[in-house]
Coordinates of C-alpha atoms in Angstrom, one line a residue:
M1 CA 0.0 0.0 0.0
T2 CA 1.3 3.4 -1.0
V3 CA 1.7 5.7 2.1
Q4 CA 0.5 9.3 1.9
P5 CA 3.5 11.5 2.9
F6 CA 1.6 13.8 5.2
H7 CA -1.7 14.4 7.0
I8 CA -3.2 17.7 8.1
L9 CA -5.6 17.5 11.0
G10 CA -7.9 20.4 11.9
A11 CA -6.9 22.6 8.9
E12 CA -9.9 24.9 9.7
R13 CA -8.9 25.5 13.3
P14 CA -8.4 29.2 14.0
S15 CA -5.5 29.3 16.5
R16 CA -2.2 31.1 15.8
W17 CA -0.5 27.9 16.8
L18 CA 0.5 25.3 14.3
V19 CA 1.6 22.0 15.8
T20 CA 3.9 19.8 13.8
C21 CA 5.1 16.2 14.2
D22 CA 8.0 15.4 11.8
H23 CA 8.6 11.9 13.1
A24 CA 5.0 10.8 13.6
T25 CA 5.1 7.2 12.3
N26 CA 7.3 4.3 11.3
H27 CA 5.5 3.6 8.0
V28 CA 7.6 2.5 5.1
P29 CA 6.1 3.0 1.6
D30 CA 5.7 -0.2 -0.4
W31 CA 7.9 1.2 -3.2
V32 CA 10.9 1.3 -0.8
N33 CA 12.3 -2.2 -0.8
G34 CA 8.8 -3.7 -0.8
G35 CA 7.8 -1.7 2.4
D36 CA 10.6 -3.4 4.4
L37 CA 13.9 -1.7 5.4
G38 CA 15.4 -5.1 6.3
I39 CA 15.6 -4.6 10.1
A40 CA 13.8 -6.4 12.8
R41 CA 10.3 -5.4 13.8
A42 CA 11.6 -4.6 17.3
D43 CA 13.9 -2.1 15.8
M44 CA 11.1 -0.5 13.7
E45 CA 9.3 0.0 17.0
R46 CA 12.3 1.9 18.5
H47 CA 13.1 5.6 18.4
I48 CA 15.3 5.0 15.4
A49 CA 12.3 4.7 13.1
Y50 CA 10.0 7.4 14.6
D51 CA 9.4 9.5 17.7
V52 CA 7.7 7.1 20.0
G53 CA 4.6 8.7 21.6
A54 CA 5.1 12.1 19.9
L55 CA 2.0 11.8 17.6
G56 CA -0.4 11.2 20.5
V57 CA 1.0 14.2 22.3
A58 CA 0.8 16.4 19.1
E59 CA -2.8 15.3 18.3
H60 CA -4.1 16.1 21.8
L61 CA -2.1 19.3 22.1
A62 CA -3.5 20.5 18.8
D63 CA -7.0 19.8 20.0
L64 CA -6.3 21.8 23.2
L65 CA -4.8 24.7 21.4
D66 CA -7.6 24.6 18.7
A67 CA -4.7 24.5 16.2
P68 CA -4.0 22.6 13.0
L69 CA -1.5 19.7 13.1
V70 CA 0.7 18.8 10.2
R71 CA 2.3 15.3 10.6
S72 CA 4.5 13.1 8.4
D73 CA 3.4 9.6 7.4
F74 CA 6.8 8.0 6.7
S75 CA 9.6 6.7 8.8
R76 CA 12.6 8.9 9.3
L77 CA 14.7 5.9 8.3
V78 CA 13.2 6.2 4.7
I79 CA 14.1 9.9 4.6
D80 CA 14.3 12.3 7.5
P81 CA 11.9 15.3 7.1
N82 CA 13.8 17.1 9.9
R83 CA 16.9 17.3 7.9
G84 CA 17.8 19.7 5.1
D85 CA 17.6 18.3 1.6
D86 CA 21.4 18.2 1.3
D87 CA 22.1 16.9 4.8
P88 CA 24.4 13.9 4.8
T89 CA 22.2 12.2 7.5
L90 CA 19.1 12.6 5.3
V91 CA 19.0 8.8 4.6
M92 CA 20.6 7.0 7.5
K93 CA 22.6 3.8 6.9
L94 CA 23.4 3.2 10.6
Y95 CA 21.4 4.5 13.6
D96 CA 22.0 3.8 17.3
G97 CA 23.8 0.5 16.5
T98 CA 21.4 -0.8 13.9
M99 CA 22.4 -1.2 10.2
I100 CA 19.6 -0.3 7.8
P101 CA 20.0 -2.8 4.9
A102 CA 17.6 -1.1 2.5
N103 CA 19.6 2.1 2.8
R104 CA 23.1 0.6 2.3
R105 CA 23.2 1.3 -1.4
V106 CA 21.0 4.4 -1.6
D107 CA 22.6 6.7 -4.2
A108 CA 21.8 10.2 -5.3
A109 CA 19.1 9.1 -7.7
E110 CA 17.3 7.1 -5.0
T111 CA 17.6 10.0 -2.5
E112 CA 16.1 12.3 -5.1
R113 CA 13.2 9.8 -5.6
R114 CA 12.5 9.8 -1.9
L115 CA 12.8 13.6 -1.7
Q116 CA 10.3 14.1 -4.5
A117 CA 7.8 11.6 -3.2
L118 CA 7.9 12.2 0.5
W119 CA 10.1 15.0 1.8
R120 CA 9.1 17.8 -0.6
P121 CA 5.3 17.1 -0.4
Y122 CA 5.5 17.1 3.4
H123 CA 7.3 20.4 3.6
A124 CA 5.0 22.0 1.0
A125 CA 2.0 21.0 3.1
L126 CA 3.7 22.4 6.2
E127 CA 4.5 25.7 4.6
A128 CA 1.1 26.1 3.1
T129 CA -0.5 25.5 6.5
A130 CA 1.9 27.8 8.2
A131 CA 1.1 30.6 5.7
R132 CA -2.6 30.4 6.4
R133 CA -2.3 33.5 8.6
P134 CA 0.5 36.0 9.0
D135 CA 1.1 35.5 12.8
T136 CA 1.5 31.7 12.9
V137 CA 3.5 30.3 15.8
I138 CA 5.0 26.9 15.3
C139 CA 5.2 24.2 18.0
A140 CA 7.1 21.1 16.9
I141 CA 6.6 18.0 19.0
H142 CA 9.3 15.3 19.2
S143 CA 10.4 12.6 21.6
Y144 CA 13.7 11.1 22.6
T145 CA 14.9 7.8 24.1
P146 CA 15.9 7.7 27.8
C147 CA 19.3 6.3 26.8
L148 CA 21.2 5.6 23.5
R149 CA 23.1 2.3 23.4
G150 CA 26.4 2.7 25.3
R151 CA 25.6 6.2 26.4
A152 CA 24.8 7.8 29.8
P153 CA 21.1 7.9 30.8
R154 CA 19.3 11.2 30.0
P155 CA 17.8 12.7 33.1
W156 CA 15.5 15.3 31.5
E157 CA 11.8 14.7 31.5
V158 CA 11.2 17.3 28.8
A159 CA 13.5 19.5 26.8
V160 CA 13.2 22.6 24.6
L161 CA 15.5 23.0 21.6
H162 CA 16.1 26.4 20.1
S163 CA 18.4 28.2 17.7
H164 CA 20.6 31.2 18.6
K165 CA 18.7 32.9 15.8
D166 CA 15.4 33.0 17.8
S167 CA 14.9 32.0 21.4
R168 CA 12.0 34.4 22.1
L169 CA 9.6 31.7 23.1
A170 CA 12.0 28.9 24.0
L171 CA 13.8 30.6 26.9
P172 CA 10.6 31.7 28.8
L173 CA 9.1 28.2 28.1
I174 CA 12.1 26.6 29.7
A175 CA 11.7 28.8 32.7
A176 CA 8.0 28.1 32.9
L177 CA 8.5 24.3 32.7
R178 CA 11.1 24.4 35.4
E179 CA 8.8 26.5 37.6
E180 CA 6.3 23.6 37.3
G181 CA 9.0 21.3 38.8
L182 CA 9.8 19.5 35.6
I183 CA 13.4 18.5 34.9
T184 CA 13.8 20.5 31.7
G185 CA 16.7 20.4 29.2
D186 CA 17.9 23.5 27.5
N187 CA 19.1 22.4 24.1
E188 CA 19.5 18.8 25.5
P189 CA 20.0 16.1 24.5
Y190 CA 20.6 17.8 21.1
D191 CA 21.6 21.3 20.0
G192 CA 18.6 23.1 18.7
H193 CA 20.0 24.7 15.5
L194 CA 20.4 22.7 12.3
D195 CA 20.4 24.5 8.9
G196 CA 17.7 23.2 6.7
D197 CA 15.6 21.4 9.4
S198 CA 11.9 22.0 9.8
I199 CA 12.2 24.9 12.2
D200 CA 14.8 26.5 10.1
L201 CA 12.8 26.2 6.9
H202 CA 9.4 27.2 8.3
A203 CA 10.1 29.4 11.3
L204 CA 13.6 30.9 11.3
Q205 CA 13.7 31.7 7.6
K206 CA 10.2 33.2 7.8
G207 CA 10.5 35.1 11.0
R208 CA 7.8 33.0 12.8
P209 CA 7.9 32.5 16.5
N210 CA 8.6 28.9 17.4
V211 CA 9.3 26.3 20.0
L212 CA 10.5 22.7 19.6
I213 CA 9.5 20.4 22.5
E214 CA 11.1 17.0 23.2
V215 CA 9.4 14.7 25.7
R216 CA 11.3 11.6 27.0
N217 CA 9.5 8.7 25.3
D218 CA 9.2 6.4 28.4
L219 CA 6.8 9.1 29.8
I220 CA 4.5 9.1 26.7
G221 CA 4.4 5.4 25.7
T222 CA 0.7 5.1 26.5
P223 CA -2.3 7.2 25.5
E224 CA -2.8 8.2 29.1
G225 CA 0.8 9.6 29.2
Q226 CA 0.4 11.4 25.9
H227 CA -2.8 13.0 27.0
A228 CA -1.3 14.0 30.4
W229 CA 1.7 15.7 28.8
A230 CA -0.4 17.5 26.2
A231 CA -2.7 18.8 29.0
R232 CA 0.3 19.9 31.0
L233 CA 2.0 21.7 28.0
A234 CA -1.1 23.5 26.5
P235 CA -1.7 26.1 29.3
I236 CA 2.0 26.7 29.7
L237 CA 2.4 27.4 26.0
Q238 CA -0.6 29.7 25.9
R239 CA 0.7 31.6 29.0
V240 CA 4.2 32.0 27.6
L241 CA 2.9 33.2 24.2
A242 CA 0.6 35.7 25.8
A243 CA 3.3 37.1 28.1
S244 CA 5.8 37.3 25.2
G245 CA 3.9 40.0 23.3
L246 CA 4.7 38.4 20.0

């Protein structure tokens, strides 16, 4: 079955907020190695294939914010929508100790095929939705694993990633989350600026206020956890935006 590269939920919702979920699913289109990347099912259920729990948080958060949601519908192992189209990690051959057999011989022509079929339609839909009103604020939802193989455990419950080019919402959001007693990472476990990523393309280059929230995936592995985190985040986001004057 051919996988649609994106879905837009609540396109008619009026909020300034636009919620995005770049790594929503682990789906593999049937035209990519017969829909099988050649790795074990258990690996396809890990964070290497998608952001575990992020979609549930994003869906419920978009409901609470009365905001549209734009989400991908292909695994980041096929092609990563949160990388620039010339990024060397766009199609991963090895991720957190797992070789990706279907990607071992991916050349420029195959990368271009995946860009054309998946990456570009997703970003076109995201930009069109962001442009629906001039004062859009983007909230990107991601998740991260508690520990990469062979690495130290990650202590943060939630993290906010941001670029040095625009921290107008990110820094007060970090402060607000910490005031709630949450162990909050500031550009942890990753640095928040990457040229060509989704925030760069649709927020930084367009001057749109933005936040990127990462939730540790063991906290959002169930619908209950996903709903609880969305319910926790929504009022904080609204309060921070209102106080910002943006």
